[in-house]
Short mmCIF file of C-alpha atoms and ligand atoms in Angstrom, two decimals:
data_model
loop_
_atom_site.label_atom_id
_atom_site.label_comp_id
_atom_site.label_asym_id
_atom_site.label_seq_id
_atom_site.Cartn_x
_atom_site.Cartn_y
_atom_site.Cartn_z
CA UNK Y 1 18.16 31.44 -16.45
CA UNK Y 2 16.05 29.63 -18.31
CA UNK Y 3 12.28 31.21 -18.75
CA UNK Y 4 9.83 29.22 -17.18
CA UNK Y 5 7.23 31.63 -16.76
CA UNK Y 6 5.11 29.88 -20.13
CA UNK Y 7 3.09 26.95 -19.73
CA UNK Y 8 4.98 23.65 -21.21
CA UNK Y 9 4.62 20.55 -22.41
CA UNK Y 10 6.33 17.91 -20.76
CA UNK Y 11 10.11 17.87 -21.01
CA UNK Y 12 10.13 20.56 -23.65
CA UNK Y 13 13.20 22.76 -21.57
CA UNK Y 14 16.85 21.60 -21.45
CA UNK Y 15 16.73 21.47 -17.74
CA UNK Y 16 14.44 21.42 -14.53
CA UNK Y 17 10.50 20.77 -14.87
CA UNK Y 18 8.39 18.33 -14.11
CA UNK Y 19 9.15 15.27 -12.85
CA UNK Y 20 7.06 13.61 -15.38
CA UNK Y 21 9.29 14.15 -17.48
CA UNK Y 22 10.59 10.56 -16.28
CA UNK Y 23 7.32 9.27 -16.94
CA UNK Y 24 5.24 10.95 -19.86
CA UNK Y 25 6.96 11.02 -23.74
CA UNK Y 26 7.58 14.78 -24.63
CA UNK Y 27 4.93 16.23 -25.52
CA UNK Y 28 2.19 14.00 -23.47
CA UNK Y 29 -1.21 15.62 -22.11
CA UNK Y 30 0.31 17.87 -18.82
CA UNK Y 31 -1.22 16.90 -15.15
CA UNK Y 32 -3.22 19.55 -13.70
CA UNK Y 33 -1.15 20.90 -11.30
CA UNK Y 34 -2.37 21.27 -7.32
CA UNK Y 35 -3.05 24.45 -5.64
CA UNK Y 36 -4.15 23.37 -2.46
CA UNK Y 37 -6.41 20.68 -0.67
CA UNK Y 38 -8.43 20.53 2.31
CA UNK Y 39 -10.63 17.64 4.00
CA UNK Y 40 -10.72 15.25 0.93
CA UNK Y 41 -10.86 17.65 -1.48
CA UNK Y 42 -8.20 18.89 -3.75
CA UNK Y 43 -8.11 22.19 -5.85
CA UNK Y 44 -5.96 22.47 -9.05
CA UNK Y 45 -4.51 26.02 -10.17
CA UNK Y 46 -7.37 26.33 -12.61
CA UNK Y 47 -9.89 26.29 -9.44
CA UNK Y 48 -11.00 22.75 -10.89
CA UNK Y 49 -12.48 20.64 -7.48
CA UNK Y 50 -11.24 16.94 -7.27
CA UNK Y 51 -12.51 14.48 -4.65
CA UNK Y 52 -9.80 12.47 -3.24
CA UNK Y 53 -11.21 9.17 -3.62
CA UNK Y 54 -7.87 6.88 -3.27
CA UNK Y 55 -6.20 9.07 -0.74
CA UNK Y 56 -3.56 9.70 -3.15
CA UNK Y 57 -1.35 6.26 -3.74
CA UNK Y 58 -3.34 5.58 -0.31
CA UNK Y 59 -1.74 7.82 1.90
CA UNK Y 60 -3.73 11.16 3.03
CA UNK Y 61 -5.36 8.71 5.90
CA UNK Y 62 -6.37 11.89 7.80
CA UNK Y 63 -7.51 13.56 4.99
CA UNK Y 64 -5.20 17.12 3.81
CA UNK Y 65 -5.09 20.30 5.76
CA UNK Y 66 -5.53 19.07 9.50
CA UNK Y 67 -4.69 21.77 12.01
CA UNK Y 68 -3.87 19.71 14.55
CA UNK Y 69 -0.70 18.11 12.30
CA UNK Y 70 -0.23 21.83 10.95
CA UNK Y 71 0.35 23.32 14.05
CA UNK Y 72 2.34 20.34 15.34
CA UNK Y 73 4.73 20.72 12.34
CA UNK Y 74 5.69 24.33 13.36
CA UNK Y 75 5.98 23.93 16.74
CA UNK Y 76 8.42 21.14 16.32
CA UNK Y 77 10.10 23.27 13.56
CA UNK Y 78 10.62 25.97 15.54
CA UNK Y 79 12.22 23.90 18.61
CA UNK Y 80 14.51 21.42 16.24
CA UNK Y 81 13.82 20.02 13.08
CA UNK Y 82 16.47 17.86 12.55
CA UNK Y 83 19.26 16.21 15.00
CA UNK Y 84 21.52 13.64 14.85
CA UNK Y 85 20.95 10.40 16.74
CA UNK Y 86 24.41 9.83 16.38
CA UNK Y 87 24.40 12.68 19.48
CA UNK Y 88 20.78 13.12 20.50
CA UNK Y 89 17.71 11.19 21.46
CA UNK Y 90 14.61 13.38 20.81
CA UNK Y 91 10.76 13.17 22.40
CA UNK Y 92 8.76 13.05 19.54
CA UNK Y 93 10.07 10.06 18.04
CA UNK Y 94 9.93 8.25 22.04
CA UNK Y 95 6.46 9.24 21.81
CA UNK Y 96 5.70 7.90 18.87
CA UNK Y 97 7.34 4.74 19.53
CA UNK Y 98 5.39 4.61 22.29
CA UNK Y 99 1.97 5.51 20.70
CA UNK Y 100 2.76 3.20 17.93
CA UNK Y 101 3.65 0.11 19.82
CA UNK Y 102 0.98 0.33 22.05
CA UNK Y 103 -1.64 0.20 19.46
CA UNK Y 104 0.29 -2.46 18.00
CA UNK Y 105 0.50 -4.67 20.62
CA UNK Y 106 2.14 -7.57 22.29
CA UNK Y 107 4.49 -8.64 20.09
CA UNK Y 108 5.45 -5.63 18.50
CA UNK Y 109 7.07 -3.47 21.45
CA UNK Y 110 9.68 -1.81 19.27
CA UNK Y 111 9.62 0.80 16.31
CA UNK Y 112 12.31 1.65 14.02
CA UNK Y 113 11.74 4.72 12.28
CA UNK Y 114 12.43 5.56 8.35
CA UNK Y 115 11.49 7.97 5.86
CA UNK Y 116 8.85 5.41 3.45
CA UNK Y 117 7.51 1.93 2.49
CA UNK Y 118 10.74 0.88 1.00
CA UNK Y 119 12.96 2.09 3.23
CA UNK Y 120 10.70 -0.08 5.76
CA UNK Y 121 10.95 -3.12 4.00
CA UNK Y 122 14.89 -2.82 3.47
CA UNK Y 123 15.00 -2.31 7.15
CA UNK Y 124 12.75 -5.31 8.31
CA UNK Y 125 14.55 -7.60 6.36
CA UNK Y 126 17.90 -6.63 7.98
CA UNK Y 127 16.67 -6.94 10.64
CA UNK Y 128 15.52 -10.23 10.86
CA UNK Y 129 18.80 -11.16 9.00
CA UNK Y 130 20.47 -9.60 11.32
CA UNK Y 131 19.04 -11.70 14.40
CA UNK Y 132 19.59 -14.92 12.67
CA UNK Y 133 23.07 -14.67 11.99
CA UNK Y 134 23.27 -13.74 15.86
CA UNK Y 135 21.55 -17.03 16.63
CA UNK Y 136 23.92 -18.73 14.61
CA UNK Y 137 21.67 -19.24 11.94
CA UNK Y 138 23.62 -17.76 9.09
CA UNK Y 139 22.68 -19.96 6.46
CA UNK Y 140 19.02 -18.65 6.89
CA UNK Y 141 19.01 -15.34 4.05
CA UNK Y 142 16.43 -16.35 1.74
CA UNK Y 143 12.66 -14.29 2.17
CA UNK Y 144 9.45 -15.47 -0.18
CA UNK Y 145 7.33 -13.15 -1.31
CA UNK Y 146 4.48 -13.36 -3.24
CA UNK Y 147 3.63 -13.38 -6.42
CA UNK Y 148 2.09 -10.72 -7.45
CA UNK Y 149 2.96 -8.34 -4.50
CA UNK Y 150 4.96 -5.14 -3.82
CA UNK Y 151 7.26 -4.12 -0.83
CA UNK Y 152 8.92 -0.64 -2.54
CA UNK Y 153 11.14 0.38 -5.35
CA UNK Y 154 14.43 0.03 -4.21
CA UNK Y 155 16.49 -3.26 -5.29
CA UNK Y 156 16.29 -4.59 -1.55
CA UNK Y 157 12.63 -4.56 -1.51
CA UNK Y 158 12.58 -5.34 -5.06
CA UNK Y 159 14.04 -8.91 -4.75
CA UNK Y 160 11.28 -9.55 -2.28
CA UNK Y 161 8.76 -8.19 -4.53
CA UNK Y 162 6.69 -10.04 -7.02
CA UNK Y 163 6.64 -8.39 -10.22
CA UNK Y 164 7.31 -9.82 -13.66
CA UNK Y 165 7.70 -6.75 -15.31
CA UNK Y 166 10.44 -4.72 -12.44
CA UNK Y 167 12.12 -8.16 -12.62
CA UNK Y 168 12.88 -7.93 -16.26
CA UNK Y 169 14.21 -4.63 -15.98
CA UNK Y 170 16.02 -4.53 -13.23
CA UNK Y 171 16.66 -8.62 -11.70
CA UNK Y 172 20.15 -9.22 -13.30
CA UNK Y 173 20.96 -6.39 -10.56
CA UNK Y 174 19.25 -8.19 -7.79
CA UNK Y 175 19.51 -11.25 -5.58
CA UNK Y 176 15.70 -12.58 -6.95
CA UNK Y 177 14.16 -13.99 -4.05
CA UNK Y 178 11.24 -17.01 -4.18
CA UNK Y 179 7.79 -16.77 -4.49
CA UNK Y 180 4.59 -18.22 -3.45
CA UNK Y 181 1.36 -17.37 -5.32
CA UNK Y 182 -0.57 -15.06 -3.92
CA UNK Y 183 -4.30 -16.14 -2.85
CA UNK Y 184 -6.58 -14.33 -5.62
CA UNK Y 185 -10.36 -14.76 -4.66
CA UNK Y 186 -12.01 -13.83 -7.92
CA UNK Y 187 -9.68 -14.98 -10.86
CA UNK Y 188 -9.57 -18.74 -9.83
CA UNK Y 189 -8.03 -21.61 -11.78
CA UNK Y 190 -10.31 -24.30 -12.92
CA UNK Y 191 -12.11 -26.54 -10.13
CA UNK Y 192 -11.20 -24.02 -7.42
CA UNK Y 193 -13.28 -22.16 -5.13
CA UNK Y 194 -11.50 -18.84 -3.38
CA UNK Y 195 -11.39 -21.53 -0.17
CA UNK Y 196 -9.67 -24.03 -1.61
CA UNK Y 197 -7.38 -22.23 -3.89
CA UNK Y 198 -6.20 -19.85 -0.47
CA UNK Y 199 -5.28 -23.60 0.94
CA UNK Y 200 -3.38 -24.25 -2.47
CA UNK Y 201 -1.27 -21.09 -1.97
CA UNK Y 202 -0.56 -21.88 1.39
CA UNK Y 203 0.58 -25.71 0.73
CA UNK Y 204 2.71 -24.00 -2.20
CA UNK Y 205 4.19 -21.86 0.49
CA UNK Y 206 4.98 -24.85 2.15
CA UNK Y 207 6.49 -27.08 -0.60
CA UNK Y 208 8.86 -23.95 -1.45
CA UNK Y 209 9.82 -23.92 1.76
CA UNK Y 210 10.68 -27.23 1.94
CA UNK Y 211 12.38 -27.20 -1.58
CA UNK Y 212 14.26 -24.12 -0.49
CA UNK Y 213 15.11 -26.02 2.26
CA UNK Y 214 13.87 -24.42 5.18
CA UNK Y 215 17.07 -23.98 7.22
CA UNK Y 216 18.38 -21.54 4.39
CA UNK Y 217 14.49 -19.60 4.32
CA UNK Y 218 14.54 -16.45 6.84
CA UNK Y 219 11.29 -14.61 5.80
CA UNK Y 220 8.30 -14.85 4.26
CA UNK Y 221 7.13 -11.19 3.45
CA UNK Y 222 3.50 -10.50 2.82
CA UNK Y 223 0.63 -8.00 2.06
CA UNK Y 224 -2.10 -9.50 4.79
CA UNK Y 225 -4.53 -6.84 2.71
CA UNK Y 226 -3.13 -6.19 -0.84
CA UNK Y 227 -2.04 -2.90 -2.36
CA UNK Y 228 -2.37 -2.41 -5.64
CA UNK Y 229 -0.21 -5.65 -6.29
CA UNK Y 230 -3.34 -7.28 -6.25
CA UNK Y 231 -6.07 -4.56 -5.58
CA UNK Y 232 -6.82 -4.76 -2.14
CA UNK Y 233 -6.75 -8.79 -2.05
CA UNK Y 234 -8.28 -10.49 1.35
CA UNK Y 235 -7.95 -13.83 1.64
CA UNK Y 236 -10.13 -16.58 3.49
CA UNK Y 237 -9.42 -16.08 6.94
CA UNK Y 238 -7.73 -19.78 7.11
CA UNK Y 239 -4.92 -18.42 5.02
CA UNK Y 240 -3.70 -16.26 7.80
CA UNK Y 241 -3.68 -18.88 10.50
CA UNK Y 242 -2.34 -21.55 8.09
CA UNK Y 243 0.45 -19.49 6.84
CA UNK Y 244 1.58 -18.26 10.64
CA UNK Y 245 1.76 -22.24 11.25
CA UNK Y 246 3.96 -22.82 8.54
CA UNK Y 247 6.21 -19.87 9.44
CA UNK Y 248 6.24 -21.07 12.97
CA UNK Y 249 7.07 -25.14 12.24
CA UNK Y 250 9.41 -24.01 9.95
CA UNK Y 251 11.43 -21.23 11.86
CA UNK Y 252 10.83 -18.41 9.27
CA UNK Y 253 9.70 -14.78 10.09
CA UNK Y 254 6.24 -13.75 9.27
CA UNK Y 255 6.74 -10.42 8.15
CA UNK Y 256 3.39 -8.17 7.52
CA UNK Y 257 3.74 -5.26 5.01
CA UNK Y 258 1.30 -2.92 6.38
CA UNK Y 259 2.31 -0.30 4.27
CA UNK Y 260 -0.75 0.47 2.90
CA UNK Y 261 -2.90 -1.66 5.14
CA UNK Y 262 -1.53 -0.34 8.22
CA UNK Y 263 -2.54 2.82 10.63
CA UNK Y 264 -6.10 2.33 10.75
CA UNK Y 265 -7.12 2.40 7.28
CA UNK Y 266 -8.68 -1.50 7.15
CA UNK Y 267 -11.01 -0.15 10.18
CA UNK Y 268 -8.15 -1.62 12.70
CA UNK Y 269 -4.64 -0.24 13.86
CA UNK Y 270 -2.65 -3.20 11.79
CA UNK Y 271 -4.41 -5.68 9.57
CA UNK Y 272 -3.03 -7.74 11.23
CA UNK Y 273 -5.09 -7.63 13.92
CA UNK Y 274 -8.17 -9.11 12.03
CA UNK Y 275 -6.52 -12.59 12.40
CA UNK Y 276 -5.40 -13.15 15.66
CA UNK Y 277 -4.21 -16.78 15.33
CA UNK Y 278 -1.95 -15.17 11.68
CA UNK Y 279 -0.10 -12.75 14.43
CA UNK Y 280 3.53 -11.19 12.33
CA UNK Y 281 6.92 -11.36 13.83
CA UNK Y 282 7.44 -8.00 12.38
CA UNK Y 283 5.29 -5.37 10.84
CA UNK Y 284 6.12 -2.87 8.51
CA UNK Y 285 4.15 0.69 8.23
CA UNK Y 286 4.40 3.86 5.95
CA UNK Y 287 2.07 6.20 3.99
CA UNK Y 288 -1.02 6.27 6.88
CA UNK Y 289 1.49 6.66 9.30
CA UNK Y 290 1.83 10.23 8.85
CA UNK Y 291 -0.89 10.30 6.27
CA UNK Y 292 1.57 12.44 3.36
CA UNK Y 293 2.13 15.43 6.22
CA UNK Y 294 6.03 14.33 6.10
CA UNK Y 295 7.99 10.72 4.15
CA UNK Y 296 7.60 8.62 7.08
CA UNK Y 297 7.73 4.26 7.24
CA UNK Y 298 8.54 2.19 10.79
CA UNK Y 299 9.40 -0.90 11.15
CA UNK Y 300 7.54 -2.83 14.23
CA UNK Y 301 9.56 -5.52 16.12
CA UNK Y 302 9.42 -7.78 19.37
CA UNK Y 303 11.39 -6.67 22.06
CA UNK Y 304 13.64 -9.78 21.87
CA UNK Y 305 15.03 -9.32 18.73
CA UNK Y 306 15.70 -5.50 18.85
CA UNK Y 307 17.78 -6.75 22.81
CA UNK Y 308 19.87 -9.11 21.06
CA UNK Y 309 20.36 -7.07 17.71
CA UNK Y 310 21.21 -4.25 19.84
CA UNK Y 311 23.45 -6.39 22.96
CA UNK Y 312 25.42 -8.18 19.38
CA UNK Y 313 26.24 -4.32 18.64
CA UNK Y 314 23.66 -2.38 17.06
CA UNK Y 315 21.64 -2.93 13.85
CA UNK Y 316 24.48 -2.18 10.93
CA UNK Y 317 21.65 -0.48 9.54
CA UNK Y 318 20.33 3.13 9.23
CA UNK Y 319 19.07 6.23 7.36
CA UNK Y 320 20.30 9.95 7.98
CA UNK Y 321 16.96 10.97 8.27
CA UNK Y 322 15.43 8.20 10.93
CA UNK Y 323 13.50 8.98 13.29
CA UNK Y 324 13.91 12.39 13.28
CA UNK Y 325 12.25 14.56 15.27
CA UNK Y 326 10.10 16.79 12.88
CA UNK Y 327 8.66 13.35 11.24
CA UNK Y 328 7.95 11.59 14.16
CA UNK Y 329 6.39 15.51 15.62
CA UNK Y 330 4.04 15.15 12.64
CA UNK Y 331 3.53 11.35 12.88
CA UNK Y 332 2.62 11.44 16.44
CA UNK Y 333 0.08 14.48 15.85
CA UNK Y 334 -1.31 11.80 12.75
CA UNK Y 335 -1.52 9.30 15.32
CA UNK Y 336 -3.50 10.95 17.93
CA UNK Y 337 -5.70 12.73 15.75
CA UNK Y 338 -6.86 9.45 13.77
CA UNK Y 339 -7.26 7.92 17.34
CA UNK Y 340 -8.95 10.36 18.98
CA UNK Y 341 -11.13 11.63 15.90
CA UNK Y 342 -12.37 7.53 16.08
CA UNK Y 343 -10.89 7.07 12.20
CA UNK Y 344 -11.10 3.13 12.74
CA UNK Y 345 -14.65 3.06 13.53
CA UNK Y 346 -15.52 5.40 10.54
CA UNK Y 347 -13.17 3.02 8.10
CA UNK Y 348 -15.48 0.49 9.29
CA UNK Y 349 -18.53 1.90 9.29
CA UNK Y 350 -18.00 3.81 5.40
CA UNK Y 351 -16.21 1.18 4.16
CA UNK Y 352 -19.32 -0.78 4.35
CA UNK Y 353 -20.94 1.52 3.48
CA UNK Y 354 -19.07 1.94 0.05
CA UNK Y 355 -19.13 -1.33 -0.19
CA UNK Y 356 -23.19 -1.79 -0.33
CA UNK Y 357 -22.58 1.35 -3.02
CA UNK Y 358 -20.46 0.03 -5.62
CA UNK Y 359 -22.49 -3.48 -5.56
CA UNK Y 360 -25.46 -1.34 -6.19
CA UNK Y 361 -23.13 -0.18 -9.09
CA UNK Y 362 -21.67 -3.44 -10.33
CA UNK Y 363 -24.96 -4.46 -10.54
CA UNK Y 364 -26.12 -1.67 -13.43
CA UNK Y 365 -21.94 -2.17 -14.69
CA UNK Y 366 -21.03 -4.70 -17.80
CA UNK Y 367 -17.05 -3.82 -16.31
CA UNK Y 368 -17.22 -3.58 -13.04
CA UNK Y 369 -16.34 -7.35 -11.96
CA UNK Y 370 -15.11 -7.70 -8.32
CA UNK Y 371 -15.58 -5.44 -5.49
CA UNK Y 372 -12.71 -6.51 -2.59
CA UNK Y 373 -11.13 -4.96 0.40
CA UNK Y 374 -11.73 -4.29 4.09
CA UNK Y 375 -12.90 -1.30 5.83
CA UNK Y 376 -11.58 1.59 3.33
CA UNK Y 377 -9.06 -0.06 1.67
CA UNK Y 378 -11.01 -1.11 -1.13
CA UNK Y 379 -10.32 -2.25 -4.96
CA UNK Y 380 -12.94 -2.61 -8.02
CA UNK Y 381 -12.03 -4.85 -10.96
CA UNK Y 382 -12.57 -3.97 -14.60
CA UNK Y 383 -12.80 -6.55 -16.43
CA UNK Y 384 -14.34 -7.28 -20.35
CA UNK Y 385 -17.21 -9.48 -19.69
CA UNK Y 386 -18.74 -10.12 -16.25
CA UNK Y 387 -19.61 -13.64 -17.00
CA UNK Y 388 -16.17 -14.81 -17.91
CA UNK Y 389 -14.20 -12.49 -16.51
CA UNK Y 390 -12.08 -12.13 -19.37
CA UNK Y 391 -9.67 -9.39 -19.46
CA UNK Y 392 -9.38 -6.12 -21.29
CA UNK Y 393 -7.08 -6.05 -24.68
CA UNK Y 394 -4.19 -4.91 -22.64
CA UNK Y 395 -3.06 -2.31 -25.15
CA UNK Y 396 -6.35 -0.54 -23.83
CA UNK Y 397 -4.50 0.24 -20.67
CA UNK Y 398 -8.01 0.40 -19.36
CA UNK Y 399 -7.40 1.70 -15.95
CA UNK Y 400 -5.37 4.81 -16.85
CA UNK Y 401 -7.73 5.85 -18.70
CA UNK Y 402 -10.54 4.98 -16.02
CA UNK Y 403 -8.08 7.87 -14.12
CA UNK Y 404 -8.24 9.78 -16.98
CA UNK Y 405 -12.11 9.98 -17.51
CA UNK Y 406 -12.40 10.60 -13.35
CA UNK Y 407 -9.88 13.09 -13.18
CA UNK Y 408 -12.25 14.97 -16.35
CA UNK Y 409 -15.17 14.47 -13.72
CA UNK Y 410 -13.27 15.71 -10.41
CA UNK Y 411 -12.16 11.97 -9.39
CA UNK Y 412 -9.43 10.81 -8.11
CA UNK Y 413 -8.77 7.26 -8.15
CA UNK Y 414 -5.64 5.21 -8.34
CA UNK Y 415 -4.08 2.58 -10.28
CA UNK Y 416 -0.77 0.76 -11.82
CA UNK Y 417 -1.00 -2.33 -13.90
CA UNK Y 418 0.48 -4.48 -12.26
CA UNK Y 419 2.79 -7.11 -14.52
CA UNK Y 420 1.01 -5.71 -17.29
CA UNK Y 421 -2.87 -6.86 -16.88
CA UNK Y 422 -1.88 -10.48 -16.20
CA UNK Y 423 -3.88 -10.97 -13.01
CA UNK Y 424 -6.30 -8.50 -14.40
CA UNK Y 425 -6.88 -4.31 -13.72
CA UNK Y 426 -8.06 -2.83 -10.47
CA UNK Y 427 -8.65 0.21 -9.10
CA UNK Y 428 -8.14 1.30 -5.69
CA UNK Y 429 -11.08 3.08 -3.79
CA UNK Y 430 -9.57 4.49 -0.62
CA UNK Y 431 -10.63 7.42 1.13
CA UNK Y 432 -9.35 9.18 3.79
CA UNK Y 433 -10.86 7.94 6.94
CA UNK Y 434 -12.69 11.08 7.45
CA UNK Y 435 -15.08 10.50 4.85
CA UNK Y 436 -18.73 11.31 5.11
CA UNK Y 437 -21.75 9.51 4.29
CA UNK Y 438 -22.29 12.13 1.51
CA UNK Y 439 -18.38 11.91 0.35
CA UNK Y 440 -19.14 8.29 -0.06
CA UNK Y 441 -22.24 8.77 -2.25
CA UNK Y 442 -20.44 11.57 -4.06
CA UNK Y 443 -17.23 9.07 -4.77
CA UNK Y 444 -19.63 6.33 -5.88
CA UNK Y 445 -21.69 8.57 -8.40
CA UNK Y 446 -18.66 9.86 -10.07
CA UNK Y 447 -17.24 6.44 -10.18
CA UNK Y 448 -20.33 5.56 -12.07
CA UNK Y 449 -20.34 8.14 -14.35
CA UNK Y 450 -16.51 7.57 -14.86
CA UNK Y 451 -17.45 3.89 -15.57
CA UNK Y 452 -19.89 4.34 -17.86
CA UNK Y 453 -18.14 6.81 -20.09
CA UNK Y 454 -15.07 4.12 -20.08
CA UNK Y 455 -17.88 1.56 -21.16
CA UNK Y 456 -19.54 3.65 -23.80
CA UNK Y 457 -15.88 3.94 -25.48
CA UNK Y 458 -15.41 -0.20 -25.14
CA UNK Y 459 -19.01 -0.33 -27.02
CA UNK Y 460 -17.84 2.61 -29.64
CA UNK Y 461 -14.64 0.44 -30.42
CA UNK Y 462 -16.42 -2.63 -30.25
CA UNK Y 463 -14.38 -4.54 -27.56
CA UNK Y 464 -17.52 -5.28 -25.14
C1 LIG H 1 2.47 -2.64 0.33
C2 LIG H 1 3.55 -1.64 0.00
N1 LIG H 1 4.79 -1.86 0.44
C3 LIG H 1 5.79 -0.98 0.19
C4 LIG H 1 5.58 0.16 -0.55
C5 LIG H 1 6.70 1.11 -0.84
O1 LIG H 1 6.51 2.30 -0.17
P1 LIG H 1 7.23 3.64 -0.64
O2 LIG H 1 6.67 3.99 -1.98
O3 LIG H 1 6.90 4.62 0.44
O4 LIG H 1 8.70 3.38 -0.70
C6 LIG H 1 4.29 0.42 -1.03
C7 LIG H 1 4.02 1.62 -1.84
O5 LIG H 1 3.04 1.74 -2.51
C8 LIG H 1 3.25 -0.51 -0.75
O6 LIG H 1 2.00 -0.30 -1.18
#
């Protein structure tokens, strides 16, 4: 046996470790490593205090340690934990169907459970494929997505998702699928305004469409409140409407990924459900949805299509661990505690309140460009010069080490470059929905002081 009692660098044993080691060089800086968490606060084996200001990769919605999900998870464990639905139906995951679809709404009756955002997205995209071949609509296969945007990590999802940089790596493996720009509001090309550019991306959805040829488009896939793709991008609310209409005259899905938007965290159950006239034909959900208690994603879908996928023969489509019943124990007990504990109100309510905080900062900031998001799914943009907006020198990686120079100050925030810089470097600010007034003050003077050590080493070097 191997002894792995010493502390180690990074990939410096011939087996086991880390799983950095598939991310950091040998020999890179080691994570501090968690202990335990509670609230949104996290504790690293040195006793070191982090606040949990992004929720993790946007996940903890309910912040960590909850009873309620605790003691759900062992009572479930201790009846079954795991059984087939090849044999068995099982109550928690009716319930949370239930639960689920009934905050969802009309629409959206039906929930297919899976273990994650990707496995989601692989899913909803079956499914729809699935339901037009029924219809005799085989030629339609083709789903836009949007460039930049993200809808998981496995090469499914990948082909849907917009990112240069995955692409190049791994899009000789992959059926690359088209893309329509994505609606920025603060990097604009010249003459635009974020109005009139959101009505250029949605006329460029169109014209793909139609040079696609819309009987052969199925999907069009979309973040209706970015992730980190483009740090937590809204668009005007015309977009939403617009984009439903061309779905609709066209006879494409609208599908929403609500990974990261979903399960309360924009202040409402779906995004979706801040444009009523943009309403999805199917909804995808992960991380909030049992808020990193257990790997949990659903698919939401109308009625119709899950009768005539399932009277056709069933959906050729599955995952051993789907809806099983020690998930859906735990996501149900996520569910009903954000619901009753009135999480959506308090997204709303500190999101705007975070909101009026980091303008207070931008304002004292030379870096901190844009502020975006809705209710406490939030993004700040770094950028080099306010005025301009010009980017950082991307070697400067600027936002890992913005993580960096929080996680030295007990921060947590979260970030990946997405296509390397090109559309410029965010941040996400994300809460669990539980946070206080304090917590909110707290996250926004450590972001401050976090900012202004990153700017004092852009004056040192001389790049600001
Ligand atoms: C919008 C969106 N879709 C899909 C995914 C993929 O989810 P997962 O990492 O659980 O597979 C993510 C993950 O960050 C996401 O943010």
């Amino acid at each position: 046996m191997p002894d792995t009692s010493a502390p180690r660098a990074a990939g410096d044993h011939s087996h086991g470790g880390s799983v950095r080691q598939f991310y950091a060089k040998k020999g890179a800086k080691r994570m501090p490593t968690v202990a335990r968490a509670q609230g949104i606060y996290m504790w690293d084996t040195d006793g070191k205090r982090y606040i949990d200001a992004s929720s993790g990769p946007v996940v903890s919605n309910i912040g960590h340690g909850n009873e309620r999900v605790l003691e759900a998870m062992i009572a479930q464990a201790k009846k079954v934990a795991f059984a087939s639905r090849a044999v068995f139906e099982n109550e928690p995951s009716i319930q949370l169907a239930d639960l689920v679809t009934g905050l969802a709404g009309p629409g959206l009756e039906r929930a297919f459970f899976v273990s994650g955002g990707s496995e989601a997205t692989e899913a909803a995209i079956k499914l729809a494929r699935q339901y037009a071949v029924i219809r005799g609509e085989a030629q339609r296969w083709k789903v836009i997505g949007r460039e930049p945007g993200y809808h998981g990590a496995s090469l499914g999802a990948l082909a849907v998702t917009g990112d240069p940089q995955a692409h190049a790596a791994f899009g000789a493996m992959v059926k690359t699928m088209p893309k329509a720009p994505a609606p920025f509001t603060y990097r604009l090309p010249a003459n635009h305004d974020a109005d009139s550019y959101a009505r250029q991306c949605a006329a460029a959805l169109d014209e793909l469409i139609r040079r696609e040829g819309p009987e052969s488009v199925l999907a069009f896939i979309m973040e209706p409140v970015g992730g980190l793709a483009t740090g937590a991008l809204v668009a005007p609310d015309h977009y939403y409407k617009t984009v439903r209409e061309i779905c609709t005259r066209h006879g494409v899905l609208l599908i929403y990924d609500e990974v990261m938007s979903g399960a309360g965290r924009t202040g409402a159950f779906l995004a979706a459900d801040h444009w009523p006239e943009g309403r999805p034909d199917l909804v995808t959900l992960a991380k909030g949805i049992a808020a990193g208690y257990t790997p949990m994603g659903a698919v939401l879908a109308p009625s119709g299509m899950v009768e005539a996928v399932a009277e056709s023969g069933g959906f050729l489509h599955g995952h051993t661990y789907a809806a099983n019943p020690l998930s859906c124990a735990v996501g149900y007990a996520v569910v009903q505690e954000m619901i009753e504990k009135k999480m959506m109100a308090n997204a709303q309510k500190m999101g705007a309140r975070l909101r009026q905080r980091l303008e207070a900062l931008q304002a004292k900031s030379a870096i901190l460009g844009d502020i975006r998001g809705k209710g406490l799914l939030m993004a700040i943009e770094i950028v080099a010069d306010k005025e301009t907006k010009a980017l950082l020198p991307p070697e400067r990686q600027a936002v890992y080490r913005i993580m960096e120079l929080g996680i030295e100050r007990g921060l947590l925030l979260y970030s990946r470059r997405t296509a390397n810089g090109k559309y410029g470097e965010w941040l996400m600010i994300s809460p669990p929905l539980i946070v206080t007034e304090s917590e909110i003050d707290e996250i926004v003077h450590l972001t401050g002081e976090t900012l202004a050590a990153y700017e004092a080493e852009l004056r040192r070097d001389k790049v600001i």
